[in-house]
Every structure is written in C-alpha cells, then in structure tokens.
Tab-separated table of C-alpha atoms in Angstrom:
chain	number	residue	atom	x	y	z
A	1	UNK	CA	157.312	118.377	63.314
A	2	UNK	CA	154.632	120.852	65.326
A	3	UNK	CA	151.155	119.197	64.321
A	4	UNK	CA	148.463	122.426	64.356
A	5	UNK	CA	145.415	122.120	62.761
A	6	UNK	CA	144.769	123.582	59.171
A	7	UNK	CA	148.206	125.156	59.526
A	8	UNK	CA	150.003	124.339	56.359
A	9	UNK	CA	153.983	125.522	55.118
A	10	UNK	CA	154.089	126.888	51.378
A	11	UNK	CA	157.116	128.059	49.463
A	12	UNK	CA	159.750	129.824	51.466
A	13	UNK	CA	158.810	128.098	54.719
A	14	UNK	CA	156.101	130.296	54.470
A	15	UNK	CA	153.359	129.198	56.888
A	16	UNK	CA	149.418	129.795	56.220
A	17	UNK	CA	146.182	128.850	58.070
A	18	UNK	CA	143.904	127.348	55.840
A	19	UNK	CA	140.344	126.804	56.665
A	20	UNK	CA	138.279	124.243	55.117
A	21	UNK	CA	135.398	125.321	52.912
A	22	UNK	CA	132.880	123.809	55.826
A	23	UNK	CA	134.950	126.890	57.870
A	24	UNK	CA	134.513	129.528	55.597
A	25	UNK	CA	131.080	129.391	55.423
A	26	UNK	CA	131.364	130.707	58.736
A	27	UNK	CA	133.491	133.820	57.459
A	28	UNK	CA	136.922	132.579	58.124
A	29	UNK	CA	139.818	132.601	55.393
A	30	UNK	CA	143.394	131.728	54.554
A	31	UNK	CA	145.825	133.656	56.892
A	32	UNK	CA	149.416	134.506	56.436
A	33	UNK	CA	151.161	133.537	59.003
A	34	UNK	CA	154.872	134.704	58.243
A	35	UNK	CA	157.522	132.371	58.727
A	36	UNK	CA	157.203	128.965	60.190
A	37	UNK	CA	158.046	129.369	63.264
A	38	UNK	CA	156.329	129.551	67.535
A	39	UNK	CA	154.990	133.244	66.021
A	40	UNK	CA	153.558	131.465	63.382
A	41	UNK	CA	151.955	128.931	65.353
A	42	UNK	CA	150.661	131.029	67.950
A	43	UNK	CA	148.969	133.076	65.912
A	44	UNK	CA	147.396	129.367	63.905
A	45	UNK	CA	146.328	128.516	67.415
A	46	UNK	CA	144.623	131.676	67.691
A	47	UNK	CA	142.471	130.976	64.560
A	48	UNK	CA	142.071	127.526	66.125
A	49	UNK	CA	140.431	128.947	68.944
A	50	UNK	CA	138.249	131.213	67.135
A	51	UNK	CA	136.564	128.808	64.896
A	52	UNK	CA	135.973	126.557	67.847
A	53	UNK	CA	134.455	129.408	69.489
A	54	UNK	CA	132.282	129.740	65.732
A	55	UNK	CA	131.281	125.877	65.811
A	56	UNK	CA	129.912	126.009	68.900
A	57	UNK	CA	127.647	128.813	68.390
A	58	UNK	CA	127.178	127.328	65.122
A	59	UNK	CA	125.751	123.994	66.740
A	60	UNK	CA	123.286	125.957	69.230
A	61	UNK	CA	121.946	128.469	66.970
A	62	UNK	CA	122.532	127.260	63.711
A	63	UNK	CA	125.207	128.060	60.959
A	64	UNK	CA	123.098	130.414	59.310
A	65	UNK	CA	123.447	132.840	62.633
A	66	UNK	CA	126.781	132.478	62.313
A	67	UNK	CA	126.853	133.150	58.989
A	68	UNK	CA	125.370	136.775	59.304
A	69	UNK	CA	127.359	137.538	62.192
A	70	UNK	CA	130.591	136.786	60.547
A	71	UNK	CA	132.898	139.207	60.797
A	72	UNK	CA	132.533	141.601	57.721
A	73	UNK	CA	136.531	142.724	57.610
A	74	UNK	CA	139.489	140.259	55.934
A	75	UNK	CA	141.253	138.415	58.353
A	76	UNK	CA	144.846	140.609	59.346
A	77	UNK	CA	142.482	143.988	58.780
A	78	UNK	CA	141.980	146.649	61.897
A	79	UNK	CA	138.708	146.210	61.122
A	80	UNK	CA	139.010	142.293	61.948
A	81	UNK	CA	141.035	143.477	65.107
A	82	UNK	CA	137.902	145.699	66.246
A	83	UNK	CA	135.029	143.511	65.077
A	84	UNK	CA	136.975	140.689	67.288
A	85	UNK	CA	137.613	142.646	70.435
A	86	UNK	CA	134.394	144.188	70.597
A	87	UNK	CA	132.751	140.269	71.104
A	88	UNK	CA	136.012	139.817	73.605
A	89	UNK	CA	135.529	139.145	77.436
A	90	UNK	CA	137.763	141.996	78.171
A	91	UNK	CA	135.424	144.340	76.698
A	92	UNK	CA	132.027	142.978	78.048
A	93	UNK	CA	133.948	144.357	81.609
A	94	UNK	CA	134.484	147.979	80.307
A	95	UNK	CA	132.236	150.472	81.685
A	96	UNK	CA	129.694	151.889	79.427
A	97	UNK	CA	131.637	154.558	78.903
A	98	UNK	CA	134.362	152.733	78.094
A	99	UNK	CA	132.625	150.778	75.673
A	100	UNK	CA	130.940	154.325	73.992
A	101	UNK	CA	134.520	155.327	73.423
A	102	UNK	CA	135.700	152.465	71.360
A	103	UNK	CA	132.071	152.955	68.986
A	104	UNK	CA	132.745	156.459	69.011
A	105	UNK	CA	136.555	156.478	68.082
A	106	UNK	CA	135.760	153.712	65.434
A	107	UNK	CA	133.452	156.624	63.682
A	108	UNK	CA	136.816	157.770	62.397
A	109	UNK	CA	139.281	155.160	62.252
A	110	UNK	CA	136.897	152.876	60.202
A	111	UNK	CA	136.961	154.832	57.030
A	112	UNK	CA	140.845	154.889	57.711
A	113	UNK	CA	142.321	151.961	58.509
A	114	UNK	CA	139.283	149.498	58.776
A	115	UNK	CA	140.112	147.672	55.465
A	116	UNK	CA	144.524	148.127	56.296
A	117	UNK	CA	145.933	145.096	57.275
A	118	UNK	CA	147.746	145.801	60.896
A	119	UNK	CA	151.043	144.733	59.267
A	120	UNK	CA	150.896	147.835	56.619
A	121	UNK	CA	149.897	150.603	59.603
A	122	UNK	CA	152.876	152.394	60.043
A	123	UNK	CA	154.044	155.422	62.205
A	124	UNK	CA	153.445	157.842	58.973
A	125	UNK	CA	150.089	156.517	58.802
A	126	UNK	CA	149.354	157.144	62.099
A	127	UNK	CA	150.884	160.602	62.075
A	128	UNK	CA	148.926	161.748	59.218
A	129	UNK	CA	145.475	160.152	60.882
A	130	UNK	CA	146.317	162.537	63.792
A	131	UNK	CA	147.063	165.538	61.751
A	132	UNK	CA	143.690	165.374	60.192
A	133	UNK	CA	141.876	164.334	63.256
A	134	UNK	CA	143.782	167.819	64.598
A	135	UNK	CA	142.351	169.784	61.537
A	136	UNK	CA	138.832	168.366	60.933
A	137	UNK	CA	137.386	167.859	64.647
A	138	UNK	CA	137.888	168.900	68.182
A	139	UNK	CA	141.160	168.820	70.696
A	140	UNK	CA	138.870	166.436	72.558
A	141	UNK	CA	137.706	164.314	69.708
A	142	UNK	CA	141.450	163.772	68.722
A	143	UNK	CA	142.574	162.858	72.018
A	144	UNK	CA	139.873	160.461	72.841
A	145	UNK	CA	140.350	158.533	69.352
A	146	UNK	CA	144.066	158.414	69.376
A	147	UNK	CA	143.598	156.922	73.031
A	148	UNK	CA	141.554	154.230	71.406
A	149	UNK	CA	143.737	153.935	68.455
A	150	UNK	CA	146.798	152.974	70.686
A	151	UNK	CA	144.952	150.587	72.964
A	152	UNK	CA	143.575	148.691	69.484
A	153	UNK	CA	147.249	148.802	68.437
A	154	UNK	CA	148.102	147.479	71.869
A	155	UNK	CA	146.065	144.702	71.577
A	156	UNK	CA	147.515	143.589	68.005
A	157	UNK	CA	150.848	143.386	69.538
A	158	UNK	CA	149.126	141.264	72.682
A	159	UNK	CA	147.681	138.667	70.084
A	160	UNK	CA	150.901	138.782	68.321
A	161	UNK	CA	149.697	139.930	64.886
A	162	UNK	CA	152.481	142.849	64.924
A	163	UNK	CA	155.669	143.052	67.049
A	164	UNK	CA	155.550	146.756	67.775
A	165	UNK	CA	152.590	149.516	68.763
A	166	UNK	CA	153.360	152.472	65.546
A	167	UNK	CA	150.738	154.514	67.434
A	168	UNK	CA	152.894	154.840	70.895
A	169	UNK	CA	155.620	157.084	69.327
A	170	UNK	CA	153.116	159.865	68.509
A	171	UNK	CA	152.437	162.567	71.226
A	172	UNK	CA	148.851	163.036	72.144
A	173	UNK	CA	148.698	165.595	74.293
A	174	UNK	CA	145.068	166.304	76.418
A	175	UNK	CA	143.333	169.125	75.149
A	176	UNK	CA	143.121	172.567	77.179
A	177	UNK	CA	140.801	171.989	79.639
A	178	UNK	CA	136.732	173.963	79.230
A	179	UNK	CA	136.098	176.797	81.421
A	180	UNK	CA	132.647	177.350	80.798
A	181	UNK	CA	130.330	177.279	83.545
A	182	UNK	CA	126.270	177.614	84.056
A	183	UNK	CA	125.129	180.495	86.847
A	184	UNK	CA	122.040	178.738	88.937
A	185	UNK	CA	119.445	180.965	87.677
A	186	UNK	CA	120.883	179.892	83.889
A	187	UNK	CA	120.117	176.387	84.578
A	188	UNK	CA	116.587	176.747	86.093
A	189	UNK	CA	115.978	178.730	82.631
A	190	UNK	CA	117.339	175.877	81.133
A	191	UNK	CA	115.206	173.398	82.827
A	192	UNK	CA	111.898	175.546	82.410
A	193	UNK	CA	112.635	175.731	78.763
A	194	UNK	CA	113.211	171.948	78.592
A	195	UNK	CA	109.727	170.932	80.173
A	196	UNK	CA	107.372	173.501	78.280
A	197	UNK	CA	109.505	172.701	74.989
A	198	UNK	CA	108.135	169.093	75.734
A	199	UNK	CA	111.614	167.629	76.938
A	200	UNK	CA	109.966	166.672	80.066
A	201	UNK	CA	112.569	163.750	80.831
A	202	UNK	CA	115.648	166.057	80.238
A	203	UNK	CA	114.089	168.300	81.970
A	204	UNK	CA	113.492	166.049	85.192
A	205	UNK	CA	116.967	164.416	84.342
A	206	UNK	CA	119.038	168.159	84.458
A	207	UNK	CA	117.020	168.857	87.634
A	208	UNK	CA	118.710	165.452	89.238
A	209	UNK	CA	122.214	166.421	87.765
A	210	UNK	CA	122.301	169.775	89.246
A	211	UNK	CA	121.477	168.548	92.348
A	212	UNK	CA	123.776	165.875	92.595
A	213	UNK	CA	126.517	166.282	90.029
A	214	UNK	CA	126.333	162.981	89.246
A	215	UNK	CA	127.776	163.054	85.429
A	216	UNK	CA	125.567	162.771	82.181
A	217	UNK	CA	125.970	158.672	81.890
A	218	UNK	CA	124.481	158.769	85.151
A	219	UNK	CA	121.901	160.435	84.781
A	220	UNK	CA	120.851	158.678	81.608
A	221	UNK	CA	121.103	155.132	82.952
A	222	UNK	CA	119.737	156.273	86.294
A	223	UNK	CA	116.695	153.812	87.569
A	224	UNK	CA	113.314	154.173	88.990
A	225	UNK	CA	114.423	151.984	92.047
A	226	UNK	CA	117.647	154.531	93.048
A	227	UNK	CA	115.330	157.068	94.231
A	228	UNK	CA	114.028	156.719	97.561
A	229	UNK	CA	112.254	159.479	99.314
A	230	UNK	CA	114.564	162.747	98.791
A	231	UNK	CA	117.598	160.598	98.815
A	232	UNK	CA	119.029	158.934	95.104
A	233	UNK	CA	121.145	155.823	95.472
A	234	UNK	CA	124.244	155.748	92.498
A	235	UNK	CA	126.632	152.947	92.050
A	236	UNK	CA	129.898	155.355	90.846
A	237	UNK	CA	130.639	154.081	86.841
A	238	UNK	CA	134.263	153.557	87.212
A	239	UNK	CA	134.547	152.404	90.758
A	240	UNK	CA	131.039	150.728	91.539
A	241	UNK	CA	131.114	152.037	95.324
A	242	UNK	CA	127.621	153.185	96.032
A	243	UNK	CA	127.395	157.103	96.989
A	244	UNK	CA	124.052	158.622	98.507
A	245	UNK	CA	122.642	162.146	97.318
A	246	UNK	CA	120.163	164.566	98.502
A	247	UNK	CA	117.339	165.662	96.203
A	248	UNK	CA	115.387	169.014	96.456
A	249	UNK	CA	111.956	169.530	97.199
A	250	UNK	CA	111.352	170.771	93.825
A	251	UNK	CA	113.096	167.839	92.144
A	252	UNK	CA	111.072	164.999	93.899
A	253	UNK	CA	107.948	166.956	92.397
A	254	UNK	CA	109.088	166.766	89.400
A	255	UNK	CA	110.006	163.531	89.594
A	256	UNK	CA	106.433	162.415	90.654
A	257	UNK	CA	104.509	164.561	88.057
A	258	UNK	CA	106.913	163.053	85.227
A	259	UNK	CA	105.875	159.537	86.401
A	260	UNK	CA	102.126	160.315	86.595
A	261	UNK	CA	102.206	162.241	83.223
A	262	UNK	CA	103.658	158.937	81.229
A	263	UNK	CA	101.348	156.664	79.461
A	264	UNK	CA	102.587	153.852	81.740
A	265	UNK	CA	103.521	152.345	84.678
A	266	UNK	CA	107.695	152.727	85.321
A	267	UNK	CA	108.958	149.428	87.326
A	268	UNK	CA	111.636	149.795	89.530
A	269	UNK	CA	114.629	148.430	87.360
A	270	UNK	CA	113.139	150.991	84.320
A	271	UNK	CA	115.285	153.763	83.310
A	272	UNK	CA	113.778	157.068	84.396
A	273	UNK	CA	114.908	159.110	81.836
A	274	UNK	CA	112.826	159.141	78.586
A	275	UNK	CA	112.804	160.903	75.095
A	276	UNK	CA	109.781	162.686	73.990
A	277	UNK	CA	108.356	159.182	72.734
A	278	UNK	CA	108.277	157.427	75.960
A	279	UNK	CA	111.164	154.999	74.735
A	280	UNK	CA	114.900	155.628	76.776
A	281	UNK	CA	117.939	157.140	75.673
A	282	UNK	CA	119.859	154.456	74.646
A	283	UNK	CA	123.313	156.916	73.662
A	284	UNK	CA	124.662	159.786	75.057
A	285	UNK	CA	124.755	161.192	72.045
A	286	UNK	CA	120.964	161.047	71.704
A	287	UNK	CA	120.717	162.389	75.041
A	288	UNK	CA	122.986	165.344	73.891
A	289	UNK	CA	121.242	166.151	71.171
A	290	UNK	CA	118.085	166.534	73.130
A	291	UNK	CA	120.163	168.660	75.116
A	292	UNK	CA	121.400	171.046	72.617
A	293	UNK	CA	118.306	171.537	71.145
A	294	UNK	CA	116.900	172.873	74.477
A	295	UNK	CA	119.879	174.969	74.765
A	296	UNK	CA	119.488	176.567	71.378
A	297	UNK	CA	115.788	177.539	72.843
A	298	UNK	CA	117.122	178.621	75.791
A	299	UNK	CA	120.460	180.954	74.803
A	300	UNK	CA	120.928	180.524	70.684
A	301	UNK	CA	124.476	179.982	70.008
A	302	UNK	CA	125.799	178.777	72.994
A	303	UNK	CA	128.321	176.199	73.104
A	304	UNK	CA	128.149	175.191	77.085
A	305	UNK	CA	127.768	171.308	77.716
A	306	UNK	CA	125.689	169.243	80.182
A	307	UNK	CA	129.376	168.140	82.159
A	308	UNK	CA	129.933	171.683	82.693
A	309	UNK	CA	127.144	171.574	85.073
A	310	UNK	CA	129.387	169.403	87.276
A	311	UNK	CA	132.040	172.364	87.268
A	312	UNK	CA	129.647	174.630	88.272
A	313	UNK	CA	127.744	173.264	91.125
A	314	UNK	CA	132.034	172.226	92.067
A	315	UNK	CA	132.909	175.935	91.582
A	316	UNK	CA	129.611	177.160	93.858
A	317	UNK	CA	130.971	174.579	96.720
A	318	UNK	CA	134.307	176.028	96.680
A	319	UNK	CA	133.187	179.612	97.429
A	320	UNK	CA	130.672	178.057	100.030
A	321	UNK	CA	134.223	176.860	101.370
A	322	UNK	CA	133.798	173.018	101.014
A	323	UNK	CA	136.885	170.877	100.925
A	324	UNK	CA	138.618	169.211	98.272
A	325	UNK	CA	138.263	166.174	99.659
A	326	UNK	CA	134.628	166.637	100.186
A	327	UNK	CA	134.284	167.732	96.572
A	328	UNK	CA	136.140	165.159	95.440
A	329	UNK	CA	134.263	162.872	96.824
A	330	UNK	CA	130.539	164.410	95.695
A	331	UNK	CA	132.193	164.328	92.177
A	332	UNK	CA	133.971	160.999	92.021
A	333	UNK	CA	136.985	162.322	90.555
A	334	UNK	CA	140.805	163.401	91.257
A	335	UNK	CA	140.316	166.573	93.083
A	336	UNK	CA	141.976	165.156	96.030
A	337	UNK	CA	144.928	162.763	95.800
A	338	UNK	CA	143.463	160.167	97.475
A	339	UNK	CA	139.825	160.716	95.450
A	340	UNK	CA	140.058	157.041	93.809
A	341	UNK	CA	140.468	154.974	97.084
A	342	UNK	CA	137.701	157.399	99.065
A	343	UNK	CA	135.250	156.939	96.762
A	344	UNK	CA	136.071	152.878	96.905
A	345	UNK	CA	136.396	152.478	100.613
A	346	UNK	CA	134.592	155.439	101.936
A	347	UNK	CA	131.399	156.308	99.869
A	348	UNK	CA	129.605	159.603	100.511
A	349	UNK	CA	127.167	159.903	103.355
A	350	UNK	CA	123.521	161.333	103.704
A	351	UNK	CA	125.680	164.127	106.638
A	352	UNK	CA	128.308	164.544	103.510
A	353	UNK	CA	125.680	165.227	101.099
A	354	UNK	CA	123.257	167.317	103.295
A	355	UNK	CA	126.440	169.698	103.923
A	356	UNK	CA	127.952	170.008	99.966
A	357	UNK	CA	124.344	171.188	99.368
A	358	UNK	CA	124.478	173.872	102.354
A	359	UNK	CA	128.032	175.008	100.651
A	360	UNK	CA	127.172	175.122	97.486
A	361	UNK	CA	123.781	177.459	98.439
A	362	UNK	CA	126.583	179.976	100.278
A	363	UNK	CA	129.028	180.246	96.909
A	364	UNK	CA	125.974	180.268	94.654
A	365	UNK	CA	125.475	183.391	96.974
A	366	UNK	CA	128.523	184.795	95.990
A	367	UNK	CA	128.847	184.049	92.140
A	368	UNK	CA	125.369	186.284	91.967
A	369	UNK	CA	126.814	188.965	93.956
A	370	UNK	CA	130.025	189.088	91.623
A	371	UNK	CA	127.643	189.310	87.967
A	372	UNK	CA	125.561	191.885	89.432
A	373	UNK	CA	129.037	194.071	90.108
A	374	UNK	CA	130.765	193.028	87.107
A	375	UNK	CA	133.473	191.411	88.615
A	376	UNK	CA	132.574	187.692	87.419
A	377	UNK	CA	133.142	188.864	83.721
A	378	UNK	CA	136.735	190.307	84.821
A	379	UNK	CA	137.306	186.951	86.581
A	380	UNK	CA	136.574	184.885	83.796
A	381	UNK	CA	137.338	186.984	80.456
C-alpha cells in the first residue's frame, strides 16, 4: 500500500487527487490521475508539492492573496501548464527576452488550447494551429510561437502529465531571413523626425543603437549608470559578459540635453529611455510602436524595423573591411563560429570598438557612392 496524501483509488483502479475543501479555496481541484500506478503517484506528489507551496504563501500573506492569485485554468488544462511555469524557478532565469516570448506566443495559443486539457492536444491539433498561424500572421510570428508551443509541450512530458511531445513531429521551419537595411543619412532623418515629433527618448535611444548596435532590448533597458563619458557599459542579454562601446560626440549631447529637459532628476540605476510621459517603456512592443509611428512621419509606408539597424551599421563594417570575428563580436551573435565563447571569455575592448567605428565610417563611404550611381538598387532589387 503507497500512502500519498489526498490521493484516493475509485472504480477501475482509477486513481484521483482529491483536495479538501480547506484546499480548494486556494484554487486547487480533483485531478485524474490515470491508473494507479508510480505515474499516478508522481504526478499526486506533484499536487502535493504545489499546495504546500500555496499554504505557505497562504500563512505569510493571507489566504485571501492566495485566493486571487489562484490559477484561473482547470487543473490538466495548457492554460494550468502556462499559468504554473510562468511562477516556476526555471523561468525567473530566462532572459527578458526569453520571458517576452512565452507572453507573446501565449497571445495565440490561449484562445486555442488554454482551456484543452494536455491529454486531448493531439498532432492534428497542433497541425491545424500551425496552418492558421501560417495564414493569419507572419513567417516570424509562426516560428517564434510554435518554438514556444513545443517547449510548453516539453515541459508537460517533464512533469509527466503526457508521455509524448505532439508538437515535435511538426516541421517549423525559420522564416526567410529580412534584407532590409537603413542608409546613414535615412536614420539621422529618422532620428530628427523622432525628437521634433516629441519622441525625444526614442530619439536619444536610436542615436545609442546606431552607434553601438546594441539590439532594441538593450537599448530599452539600458541605465543611466552604463554611460560613462563617451564610453556605454552593456552586460550582453544572453551571455552576461560585459562589452564596452564608443559613443559619438553628437550622441553624448543628446544624451545630456534629454536629461536636463526631463522634469526630474534620473538616478543612476533609472532606465534612460522614456515615453513621451516621462514613465519607461516597460515592453518592446510599446517601444515599437513609438517607433513605427516615427517611421510613418518619417517615410509613410515603410515596413523597415529598429533590428535592421543592426544589419546595417554590420553591412557598413563589412565594406569598411572589418572582420567577422570583429563583427561578431560588436554584435553578439553567430557571425563567427566561435562568436558565443568570444563574447563570454573575451568581451569587446575600448581599441575594438574605436576601430568597428573607423570601418564602418569607410563602408558607409561606399554604400553612398553606390545610391548616387544606381548600383545599390541593382544590388539589392
């Protein structure tokens, strides 16, 4: 006889976990637990766990806390699967882009399969979820919420509510990668347009992007206290090494008239970056929509994005004739082979820096040259 708390056997050896009434005033409920059997009780041990974890937050704030953070989705639901993971250690260490992917995928697979119980998801339904992810929104969109959609899957087979992933069968090809690029003199219409529109933050914060290529989450998270001088201090997103950039002239001024034009004094731990209201972007997609509004002012109808900055400024070093490894390592990314470990063990230097910006001055050069003899529109179509 296996002795588990509130697990109980019903008709066909049937096993169930059965909270008290004390319990479900803290938004648990009876769970099927299939067969009796270890499955069985590992998953009763599970819901063992989480009501402690309940109690005790129950006991230090109250029940009624509890009550109204209780998870809104039937136990056995994707939703419950989501709603639990997204409160889970492992997801407090995700990146914040990491974490805006989950929220962002769960746009679309909560009207889905929020309210499906994990046991009832099957390959079909996962298929046609694609299919109309494929016909309704972007290559992008699909691929970045089918990603999600397999590691939720993933996680019900770790916690042993399903046996199999149905999500891992289905292809999910990345889309065609964006060509689009920004010319130099482009951007500093861009900019212009963003500060007399009143964007004044955007404005300061595309300044500091095209400088530095840092990406967009950078930018919006970046703090008072990483600029020193001309030179901005980053901590790298996925790989926390610390990388040093060089700022221009004109960007430090704006940086100091956007301070002194606030109605208040920015500490040094403050974000930087503000909306028109003084208060900080607290999304990307906020801080995109600012951005698309300027660019709408700026060239109406365009469809270019803040990351293709970061191609750009890459594109302008190649033609100066920097490396790939010294590209790879201003951009933090895969350019190189090695790119992961050299931004880890071998962060970029104020030398490194002072030269990507000397290269990228030499191909910006040579992209005008090109547009003024028609050749860049042959290049790129």
């Amino acid at each position: 006889m296996v002795k588990i708390p509130y697990y109980r056997i019903r008709r066909n050896e049937m096993a169930y976990w059965e909270p008290t009434p004390r319990m479900k005033a803290l938004g648990f409920s009876n769970v099927p637990l299939g067969k009796d059997g270890p499955e069985a009780w590992s998953k009763a041990h599970y819901w063992n766990a989480e009501y402690q974890k309940a109690r005790k937050l129950a006991k230090a704030q109250g029940i009624e806390a509890v009550v109204k953070t209780a998870c809104p989705y039937g136990n056995g639901t994707l939703g419950a699967l989501y709603w639990h993971f997204t409160r889970s250690e492992a997801f407090s260490r995700k990146s914040r882009a990491g974490k805006d992917d989950y929220r962002r995928a769960w746009r679309y697979l909560k009207p889905a399969f929020a309210d499906t119980f994990i046991t009832q998801i099957s390959e079909g339904d996962c298929e046609r979820f694609q299919i109309r992810m494929e016909q309704n929104h972007s290559g992008y969109e699909r691929y970045r919420t089918m990603q999600v959609f397999r590691k939720l899957m993933k996680e019900c087979v770790k916690r042993q509510w399903v046996k199999y992933n149905p999500a891992t069968s289905l292809p999910n090809p990345m889309p065609r990668g964006r060509s689009a690029f920004w010319l130099a003199e482009e951007i500093a219409t861009h900019i212009l347009d963003a500060h007399e529109a009143g964007y004044t933050g955007l404005s300061v914060g595309l300044r500091i992007m095209w400088d530095t290529l840092v990406s967009p989450v950078d930018v919006r998270a970046l703090r008072v206290g990483q600029i020193d001088g001309d030179l901005m201090f980053n901590a790298r997103e996925k790989t926390r090494a610390t990388a040093i950039f060089t700022l221009s002239p004109e960007t430090i001024g704006a940086i100091d008239d956007y301070k002194r034009s606030l109605d208040f004094q920015l500490m040094p731990d403050a974000q930087l970056i503000r909306m028109r209201s003084g208060r900080i972007y607290k999304s990307k997609d906020s801080f995109a929509k600012d951005f698309r509004a300027v660019r709408e002012i700026s060239f109406k109808g365009d469809t270019r994005r803040m990351a293709d900055y970061r191609r750009s400024g890459n594109w302008e070093a190649a033609l100066g004739g920097a490396s790939k490894a010294d590209r790879a390592a201003m951009l933090a990314n895969t350019l190189d082979k090695d790119a992961f470990l050299d931004a880890t063990y071998t962060p970029i230097n104020r030398i490194d820096s002072d030269k990507m910006y000397a290269k990228r001055n030499e191909g910006r050069s040579i992209l005008l040259e090109q547009k003024r003899s028609g050749m860049l529109e042959r290049i790129t179509g």
